[in-house]
mmCIF file of C-alpha atoms and ligand atoms in Angstrom:
data_model
loop_
_atom_site.group_PDB
_atom_site.id
_atom_site.type_symbol
_atom_site.label_atom_id
_atom_site.label_comp_id
_atom_site.label_asym_id
_atom_site.label_seq_id
_atom_site.Cartn_x
_atom_site.Cartn_y
_atom_site.Cartn_z
ATOM 1 C CA MET A 1 -0.146 0.200 -0.008
ATOM 2 C CA THR A 2 1.626 3.278 -1.108
ATOM 3 C CA GLY A 3 0.895 6.890 -1.153
ATOM 4 C CA ALA A 4 2.025 10.288 -1.715
ATOM 5 C CA GLY A 5 5.287 10.199 0.404
ATOM 6 C CA ILE A 6 6.773 7.793 -1.953
ATOM 7 C CA SER A 7 6.686 10.278 -4.610
ATOM 8 C CA VAL A 8 8.079 13.381 -2.642
ATOM 9 C CA ALA A 9 11.951 12.689 -3.554
ATOM 10 C CA ALA A 10 10.667 12.960 -6.941
ATOM 11 C CA GLY A 11 9.807 16.579 -6.541
ATOM 12 C CA ILE A 12 6.239 16.177 -6.131
ATOM 13 C CA PRO A 13 4.763 17.738 -2.461
ATOM 14 C CA ASP A 14 2.450 15.010 -0.343
ATOM 15 C CA PHE A 15 -0.650 16.353 0.439
ATOM 16 C CA ARG A 16 -1.027 16.513 4.346
ATOM 17 C CA THR A 17 2.900 17.407 5.942
ATOM 18 C CA PRO A 18 2.051 20.516 7.339
ATOM 19 C CA GLY A 19 4.099 23.771 5.670
ATOM 20 C CA THR A 20 5.125 21.552 2.348
ATOM 21 C CA GLY A 21 2.102 19.650 1.470
ATOM 22 C CA LEU A 22 -0.312 20.600 -1.002
ATOM 23 C CA TYR A 23 -3.267 21.406 1.452
ATOM 24 C CA ASP A 24 -1.359 24.076 3.278
ATOM 25 C CA ASN A 25 -0.361 25.966 -0.360
ATOM 26 C CA LEU A 26 -3.556 26.559 -2.229
ATOM 27 C CA GLN A 27 -4.212 29.865 -0.868
ATOM 28 C CA LYS A 28 -3.914 31.367 -4.465
ATOM 29 C CA TYR A 29 -7.375 29.055 -5.361
ATOM 30 C CA ASN A 30 -9.533 30.711 -2.524
ATOM 31 C CA LEU A 31 -11.094 27.722 -1.814
ATOM 32 C CA PRO A 32 -13.560 27.065 0.955
ATOM 33 C CA HIS A 33 -11.398 24.644 2.525
ATOM 34 C CA PRO A 34 -8.122 22.893 0.759
ATOM 35 C CA THR A 35 -10.034 19.596 0.283
ATOM 36 C CA ALA A 36 -12.761 21.367 -2.180
ATOM 37 C CA ILE A 37 -9.972 21.003 -5.261
ATOM 38 C CA PHE A 38 -10.936 17.469 -5.315
ATOM 39 C CA GLU A 39 -14.442 17.543 -4.616
ATOM 40 C CA ILE A 40 -16.921 16.362 -7.103
ATOM 41 C CA ASP A 41 -19.774 19.011 -5.905
ATOM 42 C CA TYR A 42 -17.419 21.940 -5.889
ATOM 43 C CA LEU A 43 -15.960 20.867 -9.355
ATOM 44 C CA LYS A 44 -19.379 21.260 -10.623
ATOM 45 C CA THR A 45 -19.784 24.997 -9.726
ATOM 46 C CA THR A 46 -15.940 25.786 -9.759
ATOM 47 C CA PRO A 47 -13.830 23.621 -12.012
ATOM 48 C CA GLU A 48 -11.015 26.685 -12.432
ATOM 49 C CA PRO A 49 -8.869 26.027 -9.735
ATOM 50 C CA PHE A 50 -8.820 22.087 -10.411
ATOM 51 C CA PHE A 51 -7.547 22.879 -13.897
ATOM 52 C CA VAL A 52 -4.822 24.953 -13.001
ATOM 53 C CA LEU A 53 -3.417 22.509 -10.352
ATOM 54 C CA ALA A 54 -3.724 19.655 -12.898
ATOM 55 C CA LYS A 55 -1.625 21.848 -15.470
ATOM 56 C CA GLU A 56 1.016 21.857 -12.458
ATOM 57 C CA MET A 57 0.728 18.269 -11.455
ATOM 58 C CA TYR A 58 0.236 16.662 -14.960
ATOM 59 C CA PRO A 59 2.572 13.784 -15.389
ATOM 60 C CA GLY A 60 5.324 13.623 -17.793
ATOM 61 C CA ASN A 61 7.901 15.950 -15.992
ATOM 62 C CA PHE A 62 8.684 13.707 -13.084
ATOM 63 C CA LYS A 63 11.020 10.359 -12.732
ATOM 64 C CA PRO A 64 10.206 7.422 -10.307
ATOM 65 C CA THR A 65 12.213 7.481 -6.857
ATOM 66 C CA ARG A 66 14.100 4.655 -5.304
ATOM 67 C CA CYS A 67 11.150 3.332 -3.646
ATOM 68 C CA HIS A 68 9.140 2.963 -7.048
ATOM 69 C CA TYR A 69 11.896 0.999 -8.402
ATOM 70 C CA PHE A 70 11.680 -0.878 -5.504
ATOM 71 C CA ILE A 71 8.520 -1.815 -5.897
ATOM 72 C CA LYS A 72 9.502 -2.958 -9.257
ATOM 73 C CA LEU A 73 12.396 -5.103 -7.814
ATOM 74 C CA LEU A 74 9.931 -6.842 -5.272
ATOM 75 C CA HIS A 75 8.057 -7.707 -8.765
ATOM 76 C CA GLU A 76 11.238 -8.847 -10.465
ATOM 77 C CA LYS A 77 12.034 -11.130 -7.390
ATOM 78 C CA GLY A 78 8.584 -12.904 -7.885
ATOM 79 C CA VAL A 79 7.122 -11.617 -4.648
ATOM 80 C CA LEU A 80 4.912 -8.478 -5.516
ATOM 81 C CA LEU A 81 1.184 -9.895 -5.098
ATOM 82 C CA ARG A 82 -0.067 -6.238 -5.869
ATOM 83 C CA ASN A 83 0.819 -2.527 -5.296
ATOM 84 C CA PHE A 84 -2.162 -0.713 -4.071
ATOM 85 C CA THR A 85 -1.455 2.908 -4.800
ATOM 86 C CA GLN A 86 -3.231 6.047 -3.712
ATOM 87 C CA ASN A 87 -0.924 7.914 -6.069
ATOM 88 C CA ILE A 88 -2.086 9.738 -9.435
ATOM 89 C CA ASP A 89 1.128 10.516 -10.548
ATOM 90 C CA THR A 90 1.510 7.473 -12.818
ATOM 91 C CA LEU A 91 5.469 7.019 -11.595
ATOM 92 C CA GLU A 92 4.347 3.657 -11.152
ATOM 93 C CA ARG A 93 3.949 2.863 -14.595
ATOM 94 C CA VAL A 94 6.904 4.874 -15.607
ATOM 95 C CA ALA A 95 8.739 2.629 -13.341
ATOM 96 C CA ASN A 96 7.636 0.080 -15.546
ATOM 97 C CA ILE A 97 5.577 -1.675 -12.630
ATOM 98 C CA PRO A 98 3.106 -4.074 -14.947
ATOM 99 C CA ALA A 99 -0.493 -2.759 -15.206
ATOM 100 C CA GLU A 100 -1.828 -6.076 -14.077
ATOM 101 C CA LYS A 101 0.201 -5.732 -10.825
ATOM 102 C CA LEU A 102 -1.363 -2.001 -9.849
ATOM 103 C CA VAL A 103 -4.595 -1.037 -8.380
ATOM 104 C CA GLU A 104 -4.516 2.991 -8.919
ATOM 105 C CA ALA A 105 -7.133 3.340 -6.054
ATOM 106 C CA HIS A 106 -7.801 6.836 -6.541
ATOM 107 C CA GLY A 107 -7.556 6.462 -10.486
ATOM 108 C CA SER A 108 -5.154 8.423 -12.644
ATOM 109 C CA PHE A 109 -4.283 11.262 -15.701
ATOM 110 C CA ALA A 110 -4.170 8.034 -17.776
ATOM 111 C CA GLU A 111 -7.780 8.299 -18.992
ATOM 112 C CA ALA A 112 -10.570 11.052 -18.975
ATOM 113 C CA HIS A 113 -14.270 11.296 -19.066
ATOM 114 C CA CYS A 114 -17.340 13.893 -19.231
ATOM 115 C CA ILE A 115 -18.709 13.959 -15.718
ATOM 116 C CA ASN A 116 -22.332 13.920 -16.940
ATOM 117 C CA CYS A 117 -22.653 11.591 -19.750
ATOM 118 C CA HIS A 118 -19.507 9.430 -18.815
ATOM 119 C CA GLN A 119 -18.157 9.828 -22.849
ATOM 120 C CA GLU A 120 -14.510 9.105 -22.822
ATOM 121 C CA ALA A 121 -12.067 12.023 -23.807
ATOM 122 C CA ASP A 122 -9.236 11.544 -25.970
ATOM 123 C CA LYS A 123 -5.913 11.496 -23.988
ATOM 124 C CA GLU A 124 -3.984 14.128 -26.046
ATOM 125 C CA TRP A 125 -6.930 16.572 -26.374
ATOM 126 C CA ILE A 126 -7.711 16.895 -22.714
ATOM 127 C CA LYS A 127 -4.283 17.282 -22.240
ATOM 128 C CA GLY A 128 -4.006 20.081 -24.612
ATOM 129 C CA GLU A 129 -7.139 22.125 -23.524
ATOM 130 C CA ILE A 130 -5.548 21.823 -19.790
ATOM 131 C CA PHE A 131 -2.109 23.366 -20.990
ATOM 132 C CA SER A 132 -4.138 26.207 -23.090
ATOM 133 C CA ASN A 133 -5.813 27.115 -19.604
ATOM 134 C CA LYS A 134 -9.552 25.860 -20.609
ATOM 135 C CA VAL A 135 -11.728 23.652 -18.689
ATOM 136 C CA PRO A 136 -12.423 20.690 -21.218
ATOM 137 C CA ARG A 137 -16.006 20.354 -22.088
ATOM 138 C CA CYS A 138 -17.709 17.255 -23.445
ATOM 139 C CA SER A 139 -18.013 17.146 -27.454
ATOM 140 C CA SER A 140 -21.196 15.462 -26.878
ATOM 141 C CA CYS A 141 -23.004 17.322 -24.273
ATOM 142 C CA GLY A 142 -20.858 20.278 -22.874
ATOM 143 C CA GLY A 143 -20.502 18.757 -19.294
ATOM 144 C CA ILE A 144 -16.910 19.279 -17.894
ATOM 145 C CA THR A 145 -14.461 16.729 -18.557
ATOM 146 C CA LYS A 146 -11.773 15.654 -16.193
ATOM 147 C CA PRO A 147 -8.933 12.965 -15.907
ATOM 148 C CA ASP A 148 -10.476 9.748 -14.155
ATOM 149 C CA ILE A 149 -8.927 10.854 -10.763
ATOM 150 C CA VAL A 150 -11.306 9.671 -7.879
ATOM 151 C CA PHE A 151 -12.573 12.961 -6.374
ATOM 152 C CA PHE A 152 -14.006 13.059 -3.101
ATOM 153 C CA GLY A 153 -17.799 12.273 -3.575
ATOM 154 C CA GLU A 154 -16.750 9.714 -6.342
ATOM 155 C CA GLY A 155 -16.738 5.917 -6.189
ATOM 156 C CA LEU A 156 -13.172 4.259 -6.294
ATOM 157 C CA PRO A 157 -12.598 2.053 -9.701
ATOM 158 C CA LYS A 158 -14.304 -1.700 -9.794
ATOM 159 C CA ARG A 159 -10.857 -2.974 -10.088
ATOM 160 C CA PHE A 160 -9.771 -1.675 -6.469
ATOM 161 C CA PHE A 161 -13.072 -3.625 -4.810
ATOM 162 C CA GLU A 162 -12.164 -6.761 -6.776
ATOM 163 C CA LEU A 163 -8.715 -7.223 -6.049
ATOM 164 C CA MET A 164 -9.119 -6.093 -2.568
ATOM 165 C CA SER A 165 -11.248 -9.000 -1.593
ATOM 166 C CA GLN A 166 -9.056 -11.172 -4.179
ATOM 167 C CA ASP A 167 -5.649 -10.235 -2.809
ATOM 168 C CA PHE A 168 -5.654 -9.079 1.001
ATOM 169 C CA PRO A 169 -6.511 -12.796 2.226
ATOM 170 C CA LYS A 170 -3.422 -13.950 0.169
ATOM 171 C CA CYS A 171 -0.956 -11.458 1.349
ATOM 172 C CA ASP A 172 1.598 -12.921 3.369
ATOM 173 C CA LEU A 173 3.475 -9.714 4.071
ATOM 174 C CA LEU A 174 1.808 -6.311 4.159
ATOM 175 C CA LEU A 175 4.034 -3.067 2.885
ATOM 176 C CA VAL A 176 2.415 0.210 3.950
ATOM 177 C CA ILE A 177 4.776 3.363 2.689
ATOM 178 C CA GLY A 178 4.279 6.709 2.415
ATOM 179 C CA THR A 179 0.684 7.396 3.397
ATOM 180 C CA SER A 180 -1.086 9.171 6.321
ATOM 181 C CA LEU A 181 -3.808 6.340 6.132
ATOM 182 C CA GLN A 182 -6.441 9.147 6.235
ATOM 183 C CA VAL A 183 -8.637 8.440 3.380
ATOM 184 C CA GLN A 184 -11.246 5.628 3.641
ATOM 185 C CA PRO A 185 -11.841 3.199 2.133
ATOM 186 C CA PHE A 186 -7.943 3.026 1.284
ATOM 187 C CA ALA A 187 -7.045 3.255 4.834
ATOM 188 C CA SER A 188 -8.986 0.339 6.009
ATOM 189 C CA LEU A 189 -7.426 -2.003 3.557
ATOM 190 C CA ILE A 190 -4.494 -2.741 6.564
ATOM 191 C CA HIS A 191 -7.557 -4.774 8.460
ATOM 192 C CA HIS A 192 -7.944 -6.901 5.370
ATOM 193 C CA VAL A 193 -4.860 -8.815 5.772
ATOM 194 C CA GLY A 194 -5.123 -12.138 7.629
ATOM 195 C CA LEU A 195 -4.706 -11.869 11.681
ATOM 196 C CA THR A 196 -1.082 -13.710 11.284
ATOM 197 C CA THR A 197 0.182 -11.570 8.494
ATOM 198 C CA PRO A 198 2.788 -9.051 9.508
ATOM 199 C CA ARG A 199 2.275 -5.360 8.608
ATOM 200 C CA LEU A 200 5.423 -3.179 7.935
ATOM 201 C CA LEU A 201 4.693 0.562 7.972
ATOM 202 C CA ILE A 202 7.698 2.661 6.378
ATOM 203 C CA ASN A 203 6.670 6.362 6.871
ATOM 204 C CA ASN A 204 7.924 9.684 8.542
ATOM 205 C CA GLU A 205 5.320 9.548 11.260
ATOM 206 C CA ILE A 206 3.290 6.626 12.789
ATOM 207 C CA VAL A 207 -0.099 6.503 11.028
ATOM 208 C CA GLY A 208 -3.009 4.217 11.635
ATOM 209 C CA ASN A 209 -2.252 3.224 15.337
ATOM 210 C CA THR A 210 -4.835 2.138 17.407
ATOM 211 C CA ASP A 211 -4.613 4.267 20.592
ATOM 212 C CA LEU A 212 -5.774 3.539 24.012
ATOM 213 C CA GLN A 213 -8.838 5.582 23.969
ATOM 214 C CA MET A 214 -10.044 3.805 20.675
ATOM 215 C CA VAL A 215 -9.481 -0.098 22.469
ATOM 216 C CA MET A 216 -11.694 1.412 25.463
ATOM 217 C CA ARG A 217 -14.395 2.101 23.223
ATOM 218 C CA GLY A 218 -14.235 -1.420 21.427
ATOM 219 C CA PHE A 219 -12.173 -0.445 18.286
ATOM 220 C CA THR A 220 -9.269 -2.604 18.103
ATOM 221 C CA GLN A 221 -8.759 -2.527 14.373
ATOM 222 C CA GLY A 222 -5.520 -0.199 13.548
ATOM 223 C CA PHE A 223 -1.957 -1.043 14.017
ATOM 224 C CA ARG A 224 -0.754 -2.015 17.427
ATOM 225 C CA PHE A 225 2.646 -0.491 18.004
ATOM 226 C CA ASP A 226 3.911 -0.081 21.352
ATOM 227 C CA MET A 227 1.051 -1.671 22.549
ATOM 228 C CA ASP A 228 0.795 -4.906 24.804
ATOM 229 C CA GLY A 229 -0.037 -8.017 22.878
ATOM 230 C CA ASN A 230 1.353 -6.720 19.523
ATOM 231 C CA TYR A 231 2.835 -9.850 17.563
ATOM 232 C CA ARG A 232 2.865 -8.350 14.017
ATOM 233 C CA ASP A 233 3.108 -4.627 13.588
ATOM 234 C CA VAL A 234 6.574 -3.437 12.982
ATOM 235 C CA LYS A 235 7.366 0.301 12.189
ATOM 236 C CA GLN A 236 10.479 1.972 10.728
ATOM 237 C CA ILE A 237 9.916 5.568 11.101
ATOM 238 C CA GLY A 238 12.435 8.084 8.863
ATOM 239 C CA ASP A 239 12.925 9.089 5.745
ATOM 240 C CA LEU A 240 11.371 6.363 3.340
ATOM 241 C CA GLN A 241 14.058 6.262 0.769
ATOM 242 C CA GLN A 242 16.566 5.456 3.479
ATOM 243 C CA SER A 243 14.086 2.986 4.836
ATOM 244 C CA ILE A 244 14.075 1.262 1.526
ATOM 245 C CA ASP A 245 17.632 1.217 0.905
ATOM 246 C CA MET A 246 18.090 -0.471 4.675
ATOM 247 C CA LEU A 247 15.464 -2.642 3.566
ATOM 248 C CA ALA A 248 16.997 -3.671 0.281
ATOM 249 C CA SER A 249 20.421 -4.460 2.016
ATOM 250 C CA LEU A 250 19.130 -6.206 4.698
ATOM 251 C CA LEU A 251 17.521 -8.483 2.025
ATOM 252 C CA GLY A 252 20.857 -8.355 0.074
ATOM 253 C CA TRP A 253 19.295 -6.851 -2.760
ATOM 254 C CA LYS A 254 20.757 -3.324 -2.462
ATOM 255 C CA ASP A 255 23.109 -4.136 -5.576
ATOM 256 C CA ASP A 256 20.266 -5.595 -7.567
ATOM 257 C CA LEU A 257 18.362 -2.190 -6.733
ATOM 258 C CA ASP A 258 20.752 -0.298 -8.027
ATOM 259 C CA ALA A 259 21.482 -2.323 -10.942
ATOM 260 C CA LEU A 260 17.671 -1.944 -11.687
ATOM 261 C CA ILE A 261 17.699 1.997 -11.126
ATOM 262 C CA ALA A 262 20.755 2.348 -13.275
ATOM 263 C CA LYS A 263 19.008 0.401 -16.345
ATOM 264 C CA GLU A 264 15.881 1.935 -15.856
ATOM 265 C CA SER A 265 17.212 5.217 -15.801
ATOM 266 C CA ASN A 266 19.121 4.710 -19.249
ATOM 267 C CA THR A 267 16.238 3.367 -20.961
ATOM 268 C CA ASN A 268 13.175 5.405 -19.439
ATOM 269 C CA ASN A 269 12.011 7.889 -21.666
ATOM 270 C CA ASN A 270 8.564 8.739 -19.812
ATOM 271 C CA ALA A 271 7.241 7.786 -23.145
ATOM 272 C CA LYS A 272 4.092 5.966 -21.274
ATOM 273 C CA TYR A 273 2.765 9.205 -20.431
HETATM 274 P P1 LIG B 301 -0.782 12.527 2.889
HETATM 275 O O1 LIG B 301 0.121 13.530 2.250
HETATM 276 O O2 LIG B 301 -1.641 12.256 3.364
HETATM 277 O O3 LIG B 301 0.413 11.388 3.655
HETATM 278 C C1 LIG B 301 1.657 11.180 3.094
HETATM 279 C C2 LIG B 301 2.636 10.494 3.960
HETATM 280 O O4 LIG B 301 3.777 10.420 3.523
HETATM 281 C C3 LIG B 301 2.683 11.326 5.601
HETATM 282 O O5 LIG B 301 2.340 10.724 6.607
HETATM 283 C C4 LIG B 301 4.049 11.860 5.464
HETATM 284 O O6 LIG B 301 4.855 11.959 6.840
HETATM 285 C C5 LIG B 301 4.532 10.882 4.837
HETATM 286 N N1 LIG B 301 6.297 11.065 4.040
HETATM 287 C C6 LIG B 301 5.976 12.007 3.210
HETATM 288 N N2 LIG B 301 7.278 12.661 2.855
HETATM 289 C C7 LIG B 301 7.789 11.068 3.341
HETATM 290 C C8 LIG B 301 9.437 11.001 3.460
HETATM 291 N N3 LIG B 301 10.327 11.563 2.419
HETATM 292 N N4 LIG B 301 9.783 9.775 4.145
HETATM 293 C C9 LIG B 301 8.760 9.206 4.800
HETATM 294 N N5 LIG B 301 7.515 9.488 4.957
HETATM 295 C C10 LIG B 301 7.076 10.471 4.328
HETATM 296 O O7 LIG B 301 -0.682 11.577 0.962
HETATM 297 P P2 LIG B 301 -1.585 10.304 0.925
HETATM 298 O O8 LIG B 301 -1.962 9.133 2.378
HETATM 299 O O9 LIG B 301 -1.120 9.443 -0.411
HETATM 300 O O10 LIG B 301 -6.287 11.850 -2.776
HETATM 301 O O11 LIG B 301 -3.202 10.854 0.826
HETATM 302 C C11 LIG B 301 -4.169 9.965 0.440
HETATM 303 C C12 LIG B 301 -5.091 10.912 -0.490
HETATM 304 O O12 LIG B 301 -5.304 11.833 -0.064
HETATM 305 C C13 LIG B 301 -4.241 11.166 -1.756
HETATM 306 O O13 LIG B 301 -4.528 9.912 -2.982
HETATM 307 C C14 LIG B 301 -5.355 12.336 -2.416
HETATM 308 C C15 LIG B 301 -5.365 13.187 -1.304
HETATM 309 O O14 LIG B 301 -6.629 13.701 -1.004
HETATM 310 C C16 LIG B 301 -6.613 12.239 -4.141
HETATM 311 O O15 LIG B 301 -5.580 12.696 -4.954
HETATM 312 C C17 LIG B 301 -8.040 11.645 -5.042
#
């Protein structure tokens, strides 16, 4: 399970880190509240802010990080069941993690549809509209057409729910990397692995922890770091790119990771987006 933290080293800010996160830096858009920029009802009345931001965020200018390539390495070693990502930057695809190994839970810029009649829009056309500072309008009904990023108020892709039920019971080690686990239903995926499956959080801060107050109210579902009876939750707190290097070294795969990055950086021309 991955989130925006894994792309910070690529130069893409995350959402919620105080000061540097996107939600602390949207003043110029005069939003009623920061998350409005990704709310479907707000888009219907005030689409301009999202499309200005979309131009800044558009994939193509960013390169995958060591963490993206570590996930690719897990695939090459035959141990990646799936990468459930919340990221919309498509850096997993740029790192050549095969599409069938990915669940882009919050969608991506790869396709676009009209929010009224759902007509599919041509990828190059919508990119052109966004880069010409226009709000893209559907050629059939005139509705707002946006990249298939999942907004607050929209459902997650069918693939998310299908593969959630299929994959999580099979998972024998859950890695949770670079996410604040604040957004549902993604955050609750950590509960879907079996009760004996170890769960490793690699992040700057502890997230998703069950606190004593929650336990007293009968909620025992989160991580159980530093709690009595924790037999499977492990955390590595600190810069995640360094943590990934440490993990690769412990696995004896540091040279493989370096070789993969060298190979991919030479061949990678970002052509997928
Ligand atoms: P957040 O910004 O909420 O969380 C990112 C997490 O990564 C935080 O816990 C940071 O502390 C951590 N982090 C950042 N840089 C790090 C580093 N170098 N090393 C270690 N940890 C680091 O991002 P997400 O959890 O991905 O929705 O956010 C979930 C969703 O909220 C996003 O998918 C987005 C947003 O609204 C959509 O775009 C639809």
